[in-house]
Amino acid sequence: MTDQPREPGEGSPTEPAATAPPARPATPPAQPGAPSTAPSAQPAAPSTAPIAPPTTPVPTGSLQGKPRNGLRWGIALLVVAIVAAAASAAFFLLSGRAAASPMLGYAPSGSLMYVEIRGDLPGDQRQHLGAFLSGFPGFADQSTLDAKLTETLDRIVRAATDGKHSYASEIKPWWGGAIAIDVPALPDSPSQPDAFRAAGYLTVTDGARAQAWLKEQLGGATSSTEAYDGIQLTVVQGSSPIKVAYGVDASMLVVGDLNSVKASLDARRHQSGRTSLADDANVKQALAALPADHLVFGFVDSGRLLEWSRRMSQGAGSAAMPDFSACSPAGPVTWGAFSLRADGKTIRMDSIEPTSTSRVKLTRTTSRVAPRLPGNTIVQIDVHDVGTLALGTLEACRKIPEIAKALADVDKTVGALGGWDGLLGWIGDTDIVVTKDGTTIAGGLVGVAADKAGAARIVTQLRNLLALSGSTQVAIKDEDYGGTTITTISSRDETVIGTSTSVAVAVRDDLVVIGIGTDFVKHVLDVKAGASLADQDRYKQAIGRVETSNEQQAFIDVSAVRAAIESAAPAGTVPAQYQTDIKPYLEPLDLIVGSTSTTDDLVRAAFVLVVK
């Protein structure tokens, strides 16, 4: 085996070092069996009909093994979750068949949360994920991929289970690689733990071996079996009031509390008035709006989750929680969904949520600040129409009586400064900015004012207020820089930090710059056409991966940020383990770019991680 950087947290020196898995070869290895796919959705209205009553349990006594703690079943199921979560990421490489989600049809409509990991790599995901991983150490040699994956997963499973379990011998023979977690309901108070509802769905290639493994992990926990719609369920009763059950339906292992398992089987078959998330109109809209091929998909019923949080607060004895969602500039959000996919040299996350009529409207355009930023900008977090956003949020918050009452006195003070419109309305697009000049890091806020006269007025008012305060801890200095006044506000409090700090502010036409010290402010004022961030090919290509016309955007040069942090560390303080075990896996990371934009019916956000 060729030498490779050691994996973080590697075991004893006598244990052979596991290299990171390489990219997959073009031809996928043969797989034993294949997960079955869910049948075509049959649209039906969600129903609140009760779950069909279970058949009479058949006692089977204790399972083999010595008597164990009553929570043994919980520990065993936790092992399943740990193993599944740990192994999913690497199992992504094991097959590449395109298929509809085999798990979504089991999750009942009305679930609070649902997340699935597609280990079967639908569509183009196998090819693109291989391209993404190829930049990392150990992922180039494809000839020993399976052996390296198994070795790596064994390390993960052993670490997660304190050396008690093995992926290769215990899990790999029966697990099909895909997993989903569904949460139909949560308890309304801490005193109702039995109201917690959850189910997990794992594709299996050998159902008998899967159940035998679970039975072995449960040890001596008391259990019984019962048939439900032709499926044999093993029901485990521990010290908790929740009955946990599991069973195999074709090539799907369904595990969770007994009610959720039965509801999942009903949803799969459209029985007892139940339908699945595959039939849900919101989920269908989400799947249609997000990329068709993905590694991860999640759906959240935001409205019901917010209602649950209020009930939980009241159930804990707290006063009724105000509806702070009314304060959101996005307005009430009923649901949200996201997907994660590989796309060549990138990993891309897309999220969507429905728009609201009360959402604060922001201008959708290309960044108006990027052309004013230095070309060596390594971080840009851009938000459009910040003044409009702030005023809209303030107005929405006034609908909450508690906030409206608190603002009454503040309104009088703000009125003396020209009112909220005068104080905030001038603020336009505003960016958090970090620049890197050699080894020098600087940063601050840069904005393009919606009202340049208002910007100059507010800066002057704040300067005069500080000067009139007469504080001996504040020093104000004005400096002319090419016809622009830079105002520096300095303070010195040796009891706190022992060194002087200063904030510099400058307004030139519609450009507003606030920085730590004057160097950053001057650097921004010196930007010439053709040399700005917006003129850099690296920036253009990055923003081109998301929506260039947007309401918010982010550009982070990960490579430059990492180099800056490393160079800032004092000599001799960087651990040797960082150089050998961590840095080689950070060096391939190149950029992170993101954007948010609104259409007539959806708010869309995208974040992309780019590797070299």
XYZ file of C-alpha atoms in Angstrom, residues 2-597:
596
model
C 1.428 3.393 -0.959
C 2.083 5.979 1.685
C -0.753 8.402 2.277
C -1.501 10.970 4.978
C -2.928 9.270 8.050
C -6.623 9.598 8.742
C -7.590 11.886 11.627
C -7.824 10.027 14.904
C -5.928 6.994 13.590
C -5.422 4.070 15.926
C -2.299 2.468 17.342
C 1.031 2.648 15.475
C 0.998 -1.106 14.959
C -2.275 -0.983 13.079
C -1.899 -0.539 9.307
C -2.811 2.975 8.240
C -5.971 3.143 6.174
C -5.706 5.410 3.189
C -8.738 7.448 2.262
C -10.883 5.778 -0.402
C -10.145 6.714 -4.031
C -12.673 7.635 -6.701
C -14.789 4.835 -8.133
C -13.837 3.161 -11.385
C -16.061 3.781 -14.374
C -17.693 0.346 -14.072
C -19.579 -0.221 -10.812
C -18.957 -3.487 -8.970
C -21.684 -6.061 -8.984
C -23.974 -5.820 -6.000
C -25.837 -8.645 -4.349
C -29.502 -7.917 -4.874
C -31.034 -4.498 -5.343
C -33.315 -2.405 -3.190
C -36.895 -2.450 -4.371
C -38.395 0.835 -5.426
C -41.654 2.268 -4.183
C -44.674 1.894 -6.489
C -46.096 4.813 -8.375
C -47.746 7.311 -6.066
C -51.524 7.233 -5.978
C -52.683 10.727 -5.021
C -55.087 10.683 -2.112
C -56.137 13.156 0.494
C -54.359 12.821 3.860
C -56.566 11.328 6.548
C -56.628 11.377 10.298
C -58.220 7.926 10.509
C -56.915 5.860 13.438
C -54.289 3.188 12.935
C -55.694 -0.284 12.463
C -55.590 -2.244 15.741
C -52.751 -4.754 16.027
C -53.306 -8.459 16.098
C -52.814 -10.281 19.378
C -49.073 -10.509 20.210
C -47.568 -13.967 20.409
C -45.172 -14.130 23.378
C -41.840 -15.671 22.575
C -40.117 -15.147 25.899
C -36.626 -13.737 26.087
C -34.305 -13.748 23.129
C -31.103 -15.728 23.334
C -28.381 -14.412 25.551
C -28.004 -13.526 29.198
C -30.490 -11.119 30.799
C -29.549 -7.558 30.073
C -30.507 -4.058 31.119
C -34.053 -3.061 30.125
C -32.602 -0.378 27.846
C -30.576 -2.939 25.878
C -32.988 -2.669 22.956
C -32.440 1.064 22.820
C -28.685 0.632 22.744
C -28.972 -1.890 19.940
C -31.151 0.400 17.851
C -28.700 3.230 18.504
C -25.951 0.995 17.145
C -28.016 0.539 13.986
C -28.377 4.316 13.609
C -24.662 4.941 14.240
C -23.623 2.245 11.796
C -26.043 3.444 9.139
C -25.054 7.096 9.439
C -21.332 6.318 9.511
C -21.444 3.945 6.572
C -23.817 5.872 4.286
C -21.295 8.441 3.078
C -18.793 5.838 1.953
C -21.489 3.469 0.647
C -22.376 6.200 -1.839
C -19.557 4.780 -3.967
C -20.782 1.202 -4.015
C -23.462 1.418 -6.717
C -24.820 3.788 -9.296
C -28.242 2.611 -10.380
C -30.839 5.332 -10.886
C -34.052 4.660 -8.982
C -36.893 6.486 -7.298
C -36.568 6.772 -3.547
C -37.508 3.403 -2.031
C -38.064 5.004 1.409
C -40.312 8.006 0.763
C -43.362 5.810 0.220
C -43.122 4.511 3.801
C -43.182 7.914 5.522
C -46.799 8.835 6.386
C -48.188 12.151 5.136
C -48.149 14.814 7.819
C -44.713 13.929 9.194
C -42.828 16.720 10.923
C -39.428 15.865 9.487
C -38.031 13.434 6.951
C -34.423 12.943 5.796
C -33.067 10.315 3.419
C -29.552 9.406 2.300
C -29.432 7.840 -1.149
C -26.731 5.207 -1.085
C -27.821 3.969 -4.506
C -26.499 7.118 -6.202
C -29.348 7.865 -8.623
C -28.667 9.160 -12.103
C -25.329 10.923 -12.500
C -24.408 10.997 -8.824
C -21.880 8.172 -8.871
C -19.875 9.795 -11.652
C -19.988 13.281 -10.128
C -19.207 12.135 -6.607
C -16.179 10.281 -7.907
C -14.995 13.481 -9.611
C -15.453 15.453 -6.389
C -13.543 12.934 -4.258
C -10.701 12.542 -6.758
C -9.004 15.673 -5.426
C -8.512 14.222 -1.938
C -5.551 12.088 -0.804
C -6.054 8.374 -1.361
C -8.985 8.719 -3.768
C -7.007 8.438 -7.000
C -6.183 4.699 -6.888
C -9.383 2.969 -7.946
C -8.107 -0.602 -8.050
C -8.418 -1.215 -4.295
C -11.543 0.850 -3.682
C -13.722 -1.849 -2.121
C -11.005 -2.996 0.255
C -10.233 0.573 1.313
C -13.901 1.401 1.809
C -14.421 -1.661 3.967
C -11.285 -0.930 5.982
C -12.305 2.701 6.485
C -15.854 1.783 7.494
C -14.543 -0.802 9.915
C -12.493 1.912 11.578
C -15.527 4.196 11.823
C -17.810 1.489 13.209
C -15.217 0.268 15.712
C -14.654 3.817 16.927
C -18.408 4.490 17.217
C -19.096 1.239 19.109
C -15.981 1.072 21.264
C -14.579 -1.785 19.208
C -17.585 -4.060 19.692
C -18.831 -4.182 16.102
C -17.495 -4.576 12.578
C -18.969 -3.197 9.390
C -17.453 -5.828 7.078
C -18.605 -8.913 8.959
C -21.827 -7.685 10.584
C -23.410 -4.932 8.475
C -22.168 -5.154 4.895
C -23.662 -8.625 4.250
C -27.249 -7.398 4.675
C -27.447 -3.615 4.325
C -28.499 -2.127 0.977
C -26.919 1.281 1.635
C -29.900 3.668 1.696
C -31.419 5.009 4.906
C -34.173 7.434 5.908
C -35.364 8.851 9.226
C -38.984 9.960 9.642
C -40.393 11.866 12.646
C -44.222 11.863 12.571
C -44.733 13.529 15.979
C -42.952 14.939 19.019
C -44.168 15.082 22.654
C -45.917 18.279 23.740
C -44.202 18.264 27.136
C -41.240 16.562 28.847
C -43.736 14.489 30.841
C -44.974 12.730 27.693
C -41.932 10.838 26.360
C -44.209 8.097 25.045
C -45.659 10.618 22.561
C -42.371 10.657 20.658
C -42.835 9.048 17.248
C -40.039 8.068 14.871
C -39.259 5.442 12.261
C -36.191 4.468 10.297
C -36.090 2.812 6.887
C -33.036 0.870 5.684
C -32.808 -0.958 2.379
C -31.607 -4.528 2.866
C -30.198 -7.197 0.563
C -30.797 -9.999 3.065
C -33.738 -9.411 5.391
C -33.192 -12.578 7.409
C -29.594 -11.655 8.215
C -30.640 -8.109 9.099
C -33.179 -9.370 11.639
C -30.764 -11.958 13.008
C -28.189 -9.244 13.616
C -30.742 -7.069 15.398
C -31.855 -10.036 17.494
C -28.252 -10.648 18.535
C -27.777 -7.008 19.553
C -30.928 -7.057 21.663
C -29.512 -9.818 23.822
C -31.946 -10.742 26.597
C -34.466 -7.959 26.107
C -38.052 -9.160 26.461
C -39.797 -9.352 23.103
C -42.782 -10.799 21.288
C -43.796 -11.210 17.695
C -46.983 -10.252 15.931
C -48.156 -10.248 12.361
C -49.303 -6.982 10.815
C -50.654 -7.084 7.284
C -48.551 -10.111 6.507
C -45.343 -8.668 7.963
C -43.855 -10.299 11.053
C -42.907 -7.643 13.571
C -40.607 -8.134 16.533
C -41.851 -5.973 19.410
C -39.396 -5.087 22.180
C -40.536 -3.723 25.533
C -37.870 -2.099 27.687
C -38.101 0.101 30.764
C -39.447 2.922 28.603
C -43.221 3.075 27.932
C -42.425 3.153 24.210
C -42.701 -0.193 22.445
C -40.051 -0.511 19.744
C -40.667 -2.766 16.770
C -38.930 -3.829 13.602
C -39.743 -5.937 10.598
C -38.745 -6.471 6.978
C -41.138 -5.596 4.167
C -39.679 -6.995 0.938
C -36.247 -5.291 0.838
C -36.977 -2.610 3.469
C -36.158 -2.855 7.173
C -38.646 -0.700 9.072
C -37.737 0.105 12.684
C -39.191 2.521 15.231
C -41.918 2.795 17.828
C -44.698 0.271 17.236
C -47.316 2.826 16.151
C -44.939 4.466 13.678
C -43.898 1.140 12.173
C -47.539 0.195 11.597
C -48.338 3.646 10.218
C -45.391 3.301 7.814
C -46.660 -0.024 6.528
C -50.142 1.463 6.128
C -48.741 4.445 4.217
C -46.769 2.135 1.929
C -49.954 0.262 1.019
C -52.378 3.211 1.241
C -54.348 1.394 3.920
C -56.376 2.596 6.928
C -56.928 5.912 5.153
C -53.208 6.686 5.101
C -51.093 8.092 2.311
C -47.335 8.664 2.218
C -45.079 11.681 1.737
C -44.672 10.491 -1.841
C -48.332 11.556 -2.293
C -48.007 14.871 -0.412
C -48.505 17.940 -2.642
C -45.809 19.968 -0.875
C -43.271 17.151 -1.127
C -44.099 16.735 -4.807
C -43.532 20.460 -5.357
C -40.229 20.251 -3.501
C -38.993 17.270 -5.505
C -40.000 18.969 -8.757
C -38.152 22.179 -7.821
C -34.959 20.523 -6.551
C -32.415 18.597 -8.653
C -33.823 15.199 -9.613
C -30.682 13.240 -8.702
C -29.401 13.765 -5.168
C -27.414 12.201 -2.361
C -29.554 13.616 0.453
C -33.123 14.917 0.566
C -34.934 16.432 3.529
C -38.398 17.855 4.171
C -39.630 19.812 7.208
C -43.194 20.837 8.059
C -42.103 24.225 9.449
C -45.582 25.355 10.441
C -46.313 22.280 12.552
C -42.811 22.352 14.039
C -43.351 25.929 15.219
C -46.702 25.004 16.730
C -45.071 22.080 18.522
C -42.368 24.348 19.995
C -45.082 26.600 21.461
C -46.929 23.644 22.979
C -43.676 22.261 24.365
C -42.910 25.592 26.022
C -46.343 25.764 27.613
C -46.181 22.125 28.667
C -42.955 22.878 30.542
C -44.803 25.488 32.622
C -43.638 28.549 30.717
C -45.923 31.408 29.805
C -47.438 31.319 26.358
C -44.658 32.055 23.886
C -45.307 35.032 21.594
C -45.514 34.252 17.906
C -42.071 35.578 17.051
C -42.426 34.113 13.562
C -44.479 37.237 12.812
C -41.210 39.146 13.257
C -39.539 37.337 10.391
C -39.021 39.382 7.215
C -39.747 36.155 5.350
C -43.246 35.979 6.760
C -44.766 32.703 7.983
C -43.068 29.669 6.438
C -45.230 26.559 6.127
C -42.630 24.069 4.919
C -39.079 23.748 3.657
C -37.008 21.188 1.770
C -33.381 20.696 0.766
C -31.207 18.407 -1.303
C -27.493 17.661 -1.449
C -25.874 16.464 -4.649
C -22.491 16.025 -6.267
C -21.907 18.025 -9.427
C -18.496 17.424 -10.917
C -15.901 19.137 -8.744
C -18.558 20.433 -6.368
C -20.985 19.413 -3.660
C -24.136 21.502 -3.981
C -26.926 22.077 -1.469
C -30.219 23.548 -2.671
C -33.081 24.558 -0.396
C -36.562 25.891 -1.082
C -39.534 27.202 0.838
C -42.777 28.800 -0.329
C -42.941 32.565 -0.519
C -45.297 34.563 1.692
C -47.358 37.606 0.775
C -45.900 39.336 3.848
C -42.304 38.657 2.819
C -40.203 41.840 2.618
C -39.455 42.441 -1.045
C -35.761 42.878 -1.884
C -34.210 43.847 -5.202
C -33.012 40.877 -7.205
C -29.879 41.921 -9.047
C -26.196 41.202 -9.447
C -24.057 42.419 -6.562
C -23.795 46.220 -6.571
C -21.009 46.113 -3.983
C -18.631 43.617 -5.647
C -17.500 46.227 -8.257
C -16.420 48.461 -5.327
C -14.422 45.804 -3.463
C -10.673 45.111 -3.784
C -9.665 42.275 -6.064
C -7.964 40.504 -3.135
C -11.252 40.090 -1.238
C -11.408 36.560 0.191
C -14.778 36.812 1.989
C -17.906 38.617 0.805
C -21.291 38.201 2.492
C -23.700 40.385 0.525
C -27.263 41.347 1.531
C -29.353 43.621 -0.690
C -31.561 46.471 0.562
C -30.582 46.150 4.224
C -32.509 49.295 5.161
C -35.694 47.998 3.557
C -35.149 44.647 5.254
C -34.655 46.278 8.668
C -37.701 48.531 8.346
C -39.856 45.648 7.124
C -38.750 43.483 10.027
C -39.433 46.306 12.490
C -42.907 46.826 11.092
C -43.662 43.113 11.264
C -42.459 42.955 14.873
C -44.899 45.676 15.885
C -47.671 43.134 15.357
C -46.418 41.405 18.518
C -47.849 43.338 21.509
C -44.814 42.661 23.728
C -42.428 44.116 21.144
C -44.711 47.009 20.221
C -44.838 48.026 23.893
C -41.051 47.845 24.245
C -40.571 49.966 21.114
C -42.835 52.773 22.327
C -40.104 54.485 24.368
C -37.414 53.766 21.781
C -39.521 55.454 19.106
C -39.270 58.779 20.972
C -35.471 58.681 21.013
C -35.245 57.621 17.390
C -37.682 60.383 16.463
C -35.098 62.956 17.542
C -32.723 61.478 14.943
C -35.223 61.716 12.121
C -37.303 58.613 12.823
C -36.719 55.039 11.799
C -36.853 55.865 8.086
C -34.175 58.481 8.536
C -32.051 56.225 10.712
C -32.267 53.078 8.585
C -33.858 53.927 5.253
C -30.607 55.177 3.666
C -28.893 51.778 4.012
C -28.694 49.905 0.738
C -26.745 46.779 -0.213
C -24.281 45.948 2.571
C -21.409 43.466 2.640
C -19.230 41.872 5.287
C -15.785 41.909 3.674
C -12.385 40.355 4.434
C -9.316 41.066 2.336
C -5.886 39.420 2.206
C -2.816 41.348 1.103
C 0.138 39.015 1.419
C -0.003 37.989 5.069
C -2.092 41.013 6.099
C -5.766 40.367 6.833
C -8.220 43.268 7.055
C -11.972 43.601 7.059
C -15.076 45.628 7.677
C -18.437 46.619 6.217
C -18.856 48.047 2.728
C -22.175 49.334 1.440
C -23.781 51.135 -1.470
C -26.231 53.588 0.080
C -29.809 53.817 -1.146
C -29.686 57.499 -0.133
C -26.161 58.962 -0.199
C -27.265 62.219 1.423
C -28.855 60.215 4.238
C -25.645 58.216 4.685
C -23.527 61.353 5.039
C -26.055 62.884 7.445
C -26.142 59.848 9.760
C -22.348 59.551 9.892
C -22.081 63.241 10.762
C -24.788 62.935 13.438
C -23.085 59.979 15.081
C -19.721 61.747 15.009
C -21.196 64.845 16.645
C -23.007 62.808 19.300
C -19.760 61.111 20.292
C -17.922 64.414 20.361
C -20.608 66.046 22.534
C -20.575 63.130 24.968
C -17.230 64.382 26.313
C -16.033 60.863 27.103
C -12.339 60.677 27.964
C -12.262 57.133 26.581
C -13.125 58.216 23.026
C -10.922 60.135 20.604
C -12.191 61.375 17.211
C -9.896 62.234 14.325
C -10.688 63.378 10.786
C -8.298 62.713 7.905
C -8.556 63.881 4.300
C -7.833 61.088 1.843
C -8.025 62.140 -1.791
C -10.930 64.452 -1.108
C -12.781 61.979 1.136
C -12.936 62.450 4.893
C -12.039 59.393 6.941
C -13.270 59.685 10.524
C -11.430 57.511 13.020
C -13.008 56.801 16.403
C -10.482 55.405 18.878
C -10.729 54.076 22.383
C -8.276 52.867 24.972
C -9.237 50.797 27.958
C -6.177 49.064 29.338
C -8.238 47.318 32.008
C -9.977 45.385 29.249
C -7.627 44.868 26.334
C -4.568 46.957 27.079
C -4.243 48.254 23.509
C -5.900 50.966 21.499
C -8.580 50.068 18.981
C -10.105 52.233 16.295
C -12.976 52.173 13.845
C -12.673 54.180 10.665
C -15.666 55.437 8.656
C -15.771 57.078 5.245
C -18.546 58.120 2.866
C -17.754 58.892 -0.779
C -20.863 59.583 -2.830
C -22.960 56.408 -2.339
C -20.054 54.296 -1.054
C -19.962 53.709 2.721
C -16.948 51.982 4.289
C -16.469 50.990 7.932
C -13.278 49.187 8.940
C -11.026 48.272 11.809
C -8.343 50.929 11.338
C -7.870 53.149 8.305
C -5.908 50.739 6.095
C -8.987 48.726 5.087
C -11.008 51.885 4.393
C -8.242 53.322 2.213
C -7.856 50.021 0.389
C -11.549 50.082 -0.581
C -11.446 53.764 -1.567
C -8.480 53.006 -3.844
C -10.328 50.374 -5.935
C -10.185 51.185 -9.648
C -12.392 49.967 -12.463
C -11.058 46.694 -13.869
C -9.313 45.720 -10.619
C -12.314 45.040 -8.392
C -13.571 41.733 -7.056
C -16.286 41.710 -9.715
C -13.569 41.828 -12.405
C -11.740 38.719 -11.186
C -12.251 35.558 -13.264
C -12.133 33.415 -10.111
C -15.051 35.362 -8.645
C -17.039 35.352 -11.890
C -16.722 31.587 -12.293
C -17.679 31.012 -8.650
C -20.807 33.205 -8.708
C -21.753 31.611 -12.016
C -22.328 28.351 -10.164
C -25.337 29.862 -8.340
C -27.839 32.618 -9.173
C -25.850 35.666 -10.285
C -28.988 37.809 -9.990
C -29.966 37.371 -6.375
C -31.050 38.981 -3.098
C -28.161 37.663 -1.006
C -24.895 36.019 -1.884
C -21.738 34.660 -0.285
C -18.242 34.224 -1.712
C -15.577 32.590 0.455
C -12.120 31.761 -0.847
C -11.587 28.738 1.412
C -8.056 28.149 0.183
C -7.006 31.725 0.982
C -8.771 31.714 4.351
C -6.996 28.493 5.345
C -3.621 29.891 4.269
C -4.279 33.105 6.197
C -5.130 31.221 9.387
C -2.056 29.028 9.052
C 0.252 32.000 8.485
C -1.260 33.868 11.436
C -0.477 31.037 13.847
C 2.672 31.715 15.909
C 5.691 29.631 14.936
C 5.769 26.254 16.638
C 2.124 26.312 17.718
C 0.679 24.259 14.852
C 0.463 20.593 15.970
C 2.325 18.070 13.836
C -0.884 16.063 13.608
C -2.516 18.950 11.741
C 0.171 18.827 9.070
C -0.095 15.058 8.562
C -3.696 14.185 9.346
C -5.821 17.266 8.661
C -4.152 19.705 6.263
C -3.934 17.224 3.338
C -7.736 16.942 3.416
C -8.245 20.719 3.668
C -5.900 21.661 0.850
C -8.224 20.413 -1.931
C -11.035 22.730 -0.716
C -11.150 25.768 -2.979
C -14.296 27.912 -2.670
C -17.718 28.220 -1.100
C -20.305 30.261 -2.946
C -23.999 30.753 -2.267
C -27.041 32.801 -3.184
C -30.673 33.361 -2.221
C -33.362 34.536 -4.613
